[in-house]
mmCIF file of C-alpha atoms in Angstrom:
data_model
loop_
_atom_site.group_PDB
_atom_site.id
_atom_site.type_symbol
_atom_site.label_atom_id
_atom_site.label_comp_id
_atom_site.label_asym_id
_atom_site.label_seq_id
_atom_site.Cartn_x
_atom_site.Cartn_y
_atom_site.Cartn_z
ATOM 1 C CA MET A 125 0.000 0.000 0.000
ATOM 2 C CA LEU A 126 2.830 2.415 0.787
ATOM 3 C CA LEU A 127 4.795 2.081 -2.450
ATOM 4 C CA PRO A 128 1.812 2.855 -4.723
ATOM 5 C CA MET A 129 0.920 5.841 -2.537
ATOM 6 C CA LEU A 130 4.521 7.047 -2.836
ATOM 7 C CA PHE A 131 4.358 6.885 -6.645
ATOM 8 C CA VAL A 132 1.010 8.716 -6.709
ATOM 9 C CA PHE A 133 2.520 11.397 -4.451
ATOM 10 C CA LEU A 134 5.616 11.707 -6.659
ATOM 11 C CA GLY A 135 3.502 11.894 -9.813
ATOM 12 C CA ALA A 136 1.295 14.588 -8.291
ATOM 13 C CA LEU A 137 4.345 16.482 -7.024
ATOM 14 C CA TYR A 138 6.014 16.281 -10.426
ATOM 15 C CA ALA A 139 2.813 17.461 -12.142
ATOM 16 C CA ALA A 140 2.443 20.347 -9.677
ATOM 17 C CA MET A 141 6.035 21.448 -10.286
ATOM 18 C CA GLY A 142 5.306 21.648 -14.008
ATOM 19 C CA PHE A 143 2.318 23.930 -13.447
ATOM 20 C CA VAL A 144 4.215 26.167 -11.026
ATOM 21 C CA GLY A 145 6.930 26.825 -13.617
ATOM 22 C CA GLY A 146 4.359 27.750 -16.236
ATOM 23 C CA THR A 147 2.345 25.683 -18.655
ATOM 24 C CA GLU A 148 4.469 26.663 -21.676
ATOM 25 C CA SER A 149 7.261 24.304 -20.488
ATOM 26 C CA ILE A 150 4.958 21.257 -20.449
ATOM 27 C CA ASN A 151 5.584 19.005 -23.444
ATOM 28 C CA THR A 152 4.497 15.518 -24.470
ATOM 29 C CA LEU A 153 7.365 13.738 -22.714
ATOM 30 C CA TYR A 154 6.509 15.530 -19.457
ATOM 31 C CA VAL A 155 2.874 14.397 -19.637
ATOM 32 C CA ILE A 156 3.962 10.829 -20.421
ATOM 33 C CA THR A 157 6.326 10.852 -17.424
ATOM 34 C CA VAL A 158 3.601 12.001 -15.034
ATOM 35 C CA ALA A 159 1.131 9.474 -16.471
ATOM 36 C CA LEU A 160 3.661 6.654 -16.083
ATOM 37 C CA TYR A 161 4.048 7.437 -12.370
ATOM 38 C CA PHE A 162 0.304 6.873 -11.955
ATOM 39 C CA VAL A 163 0.292 3.751 -14.157
ATOM 40 C CA PHE A 164 3.220 2.282 -12.207
ATOM 41 C CA ALA A 165 1.409 2.952 -8.924
ATOM 42 C CA LEU A 166 -1.690 1.200 -10.266
ATOM 43 C CA ILE A 167 0.299 -1.833 -11.440
ATOM 44 C CA ILE A 168 2.023 -2.226 -8.073
ATOM 45 C CA PHE A 169 -1.283 -1.795 -6.231
ATOM 46 C CA LEU A 170 -3.069 -4.435 -8.319
ATOM 47 C CA ARG A 171 -0.246 -6.979 -8.176
ATOM 48 C CA LYS A 172 -1.188 -9.004 -5.144
ATOM 49 C CA PRO A 173 1.080 -11.610 -3.572
ATOM 50 C CA TYR A 174 -0.212 -15.145 -3.848
ATOM 51 C CA LEU A 175 0.148 -18.651 -2.457
ATOM 52 C CA ARG A 176 -0.118 -21.527 -4.929
ATOM 53 C CA ILE A 177 -0.484 -25.038 -3.615
ATOM 54 C CA TYR A 178 0.589 -27.855 -5.921
ATOM 55 C CA LYS A 179 0.846 -31.582 -5.242
ATOM 56 C CA ASN A 180 4.094 -31.413 -3.283
ATOM 57 C CA LYS A 181 5.184 -27.750 -3.504
ATOM 58 C CA LEU A 182 4.114 -24.304 -2.360
ATOM 59 C CA PHE A 183 4.800 -21.219 -4.479
ATOM 60 C CA THR A 184 4.665 -17.503 -3.653
ATOM 61 C CA THR A 185 6.275 -14.201 -4.613
ATOM 62 C CA LYS A 186 8.719 -12.511 -2.292
ATOM 63 C CA PHE A 187 10.503 -9.319 -3.316
ATOM 64 C CA ASN A 188 9.286 -9.696 -6.908
ATOM 65 C CA ARG A 189 10.737 -13.219 -7.265
ATOM 66 C CA ASP A 190 8.951 -16.541 -7.339
ATOM 67 C CA ARG A 191 9.804 -18.756 -4.370
ATOM 68 C CA SER A 192 8.984 -22.404 -3.844
ATOM 69 C CA LEU A 193 9.093 -24.850 -0.956
ATOM 70 C CA GLU A 194 8.803 -28.592 -1.284
ATOM 71 C CA ALA A 195 6.721 -30.478 1.267
ATOM 72 C CA GLY A 196 9.825 -32.146 2.694
ATOM 73 C CA SER A 197 11.488 -28.812 3.442
ATOM 74 C CA ILE A 198 8.599 -27.388 5.502
ATOM 75 C CA ALA A 199 9.086 -27.666 9.269
ATOM 76 C CA LYS A 200 5.563 -26.581 10.239
ATOM 77 C CA ILE A 201 2.600 -24.478 9.257
ATOM 78 C CA LYS A 202 1.020 -22.151 11.834
ATOM 79 C CA TRP A 203 -2.574 -21.088 11.296
ATOM 80 C CA SER A 204 -3.751 -18.555 13.860
ATOM 81 C CA GLY A 205 -6.944 -16.755 12.923
ATOM 82 C CA LYS A 206 -6.054 -14.176 10.319
ATOM 83 C CA THR A 207 -2.376 -15.079 9.932
ATOM 84 C CA ILE A 208 -0.729 -18.077 8.300
ATOM 85 C CA THR A 209 2.978 -18.708 8.812
ATOM 86 C CA ILE A 210 4.989 -21.319 6.940
ATOM 87 C CA VAL A 211 8.268 -22.207 8.655
ATOM 88 C CA PRO A 212 10.873 -23.887 6.417
ATOM 89 C CA LYS A 213 13.488 -26.347 7.689
ATOM 90 C CA THR A 214 16.202 -24.527 5.751
ATOM 91 C CA LYS A 215 17.639 -21.073 6.421
ATOM 92 C CA GLU A 216 15.069 -19.451 4.162
ATOM 93 C CA PRO A 217 12.934 -16.726 5.737
ATOM 94 C CA VAL A 218 9.536 -17.550 7.191
ATOM 95 C CA TRP A 219 6.561 -17.011 4.881
ATOM 96 C CA THR A 220 3.782 -14.999 6.517
ATOM 97 C CA PHE A 221 0.377 -14.374 4.961
ATOM 98 C CA SER A 222 -1.851 -11.925 6.810
ATOM 99 C CA ARG A 223 -5.452 -10.914 6.299
ATOM 100 C CA SER A 224 -4.844 -7.396 7.598
ATOM 101 C CA ARG A 225 -1.731 -6.644 5.529
ATOM 102 C CA ASN A 226 -2.371 -8.189 2.111
ATOM 103 C CA LEU A 227 -6.095 -8.954 2.336
ATOM 104 C CA PHE A 228 -5.526 -12.706 1.951
ATOM 105 C CA GLU A 229 -8.487 -15.020 2.452
ATOM 106 C CA THR A 230 -6.745 -16.873 5.252
ATOM 107 C CA ASP A 231 -9.691 -19.172 5.977
ATOM 108 C CA LYS A 232 -9.608 -20.685 2.484
ATOM 109 C CA MET A 233 -5.809 -20.761 2.490
ATOM 110 C CA GLY A 234 -5.803 -22.473 5.883
ATOM 111 C CA GLU A 235 -8.222 -25.168 4.757
ATOM 112 C CA ALA A 236 -6.156 -25.878 1.635
ATOM 113 C CA LEU A 237 -2.933 -25.939 3.675
ATOM 114 C CA GLN A 238 -4.582 -28.265 6.173
ATOM 115 C CA GLN A 239 -5.234 -30.768 3.369
ATOM 116 C CA PHE A 240 -1.678 -30.243 2.063
ATOM 117 C CA ALA A 241 -0.201 -30.842 5.530
ATOM 118 C CA ALA A 242 -2.277 -33.990 6.065
ATOM 119 C CA ALA A 243 -1.225 -35.394 2.685
ATOM 120 C CA HIS A 244 2.495 -34.793 3.251
ATOM 121 C CA GLY A 245 2.888 -35.271 7.012
ATOM 122 C CA VAL A 246 3.699 -31.633 7.738
ATOM 123 C CA VAL A 247 2.957 -30.368 11.236
ATOM 124 C CA LEU A 248 0.009 -27.930 11.283
ATOM 125 C CA GLU A 249 -0.528 -25.826 14.396
ATOM 126 C CA LYS A 250 -3.987 -24.276 14.517
ATOM 127 C CA ASN A 251 -4.671 -21.662 17.213
#
């Protein structure tokens, strides 16, 4: 939410600076630059992180890269109300999916992860 708001602010600030200096200095490239700030903010806002559950792997995006975890490399899955945490056995960072931060449907995700954990013998802690 913060990064798209930053780009909207920068686009508005850049547009305002063009009008303060006088409208005769505004050309096509300037208008395209301001419009691209708003388009970039919209793209980042609409690109929502995800959790894909396959037969024996989990996939998500972290820092604009696709990440995957095999069922054998998951230590445990914690499901506590509106937050789901996947703890890997390796030194990879913990995956956290929150209803309040990214508007994930944690109930549906939790049910699917519960079936995944039962099928692969992964520990599932439900609070």
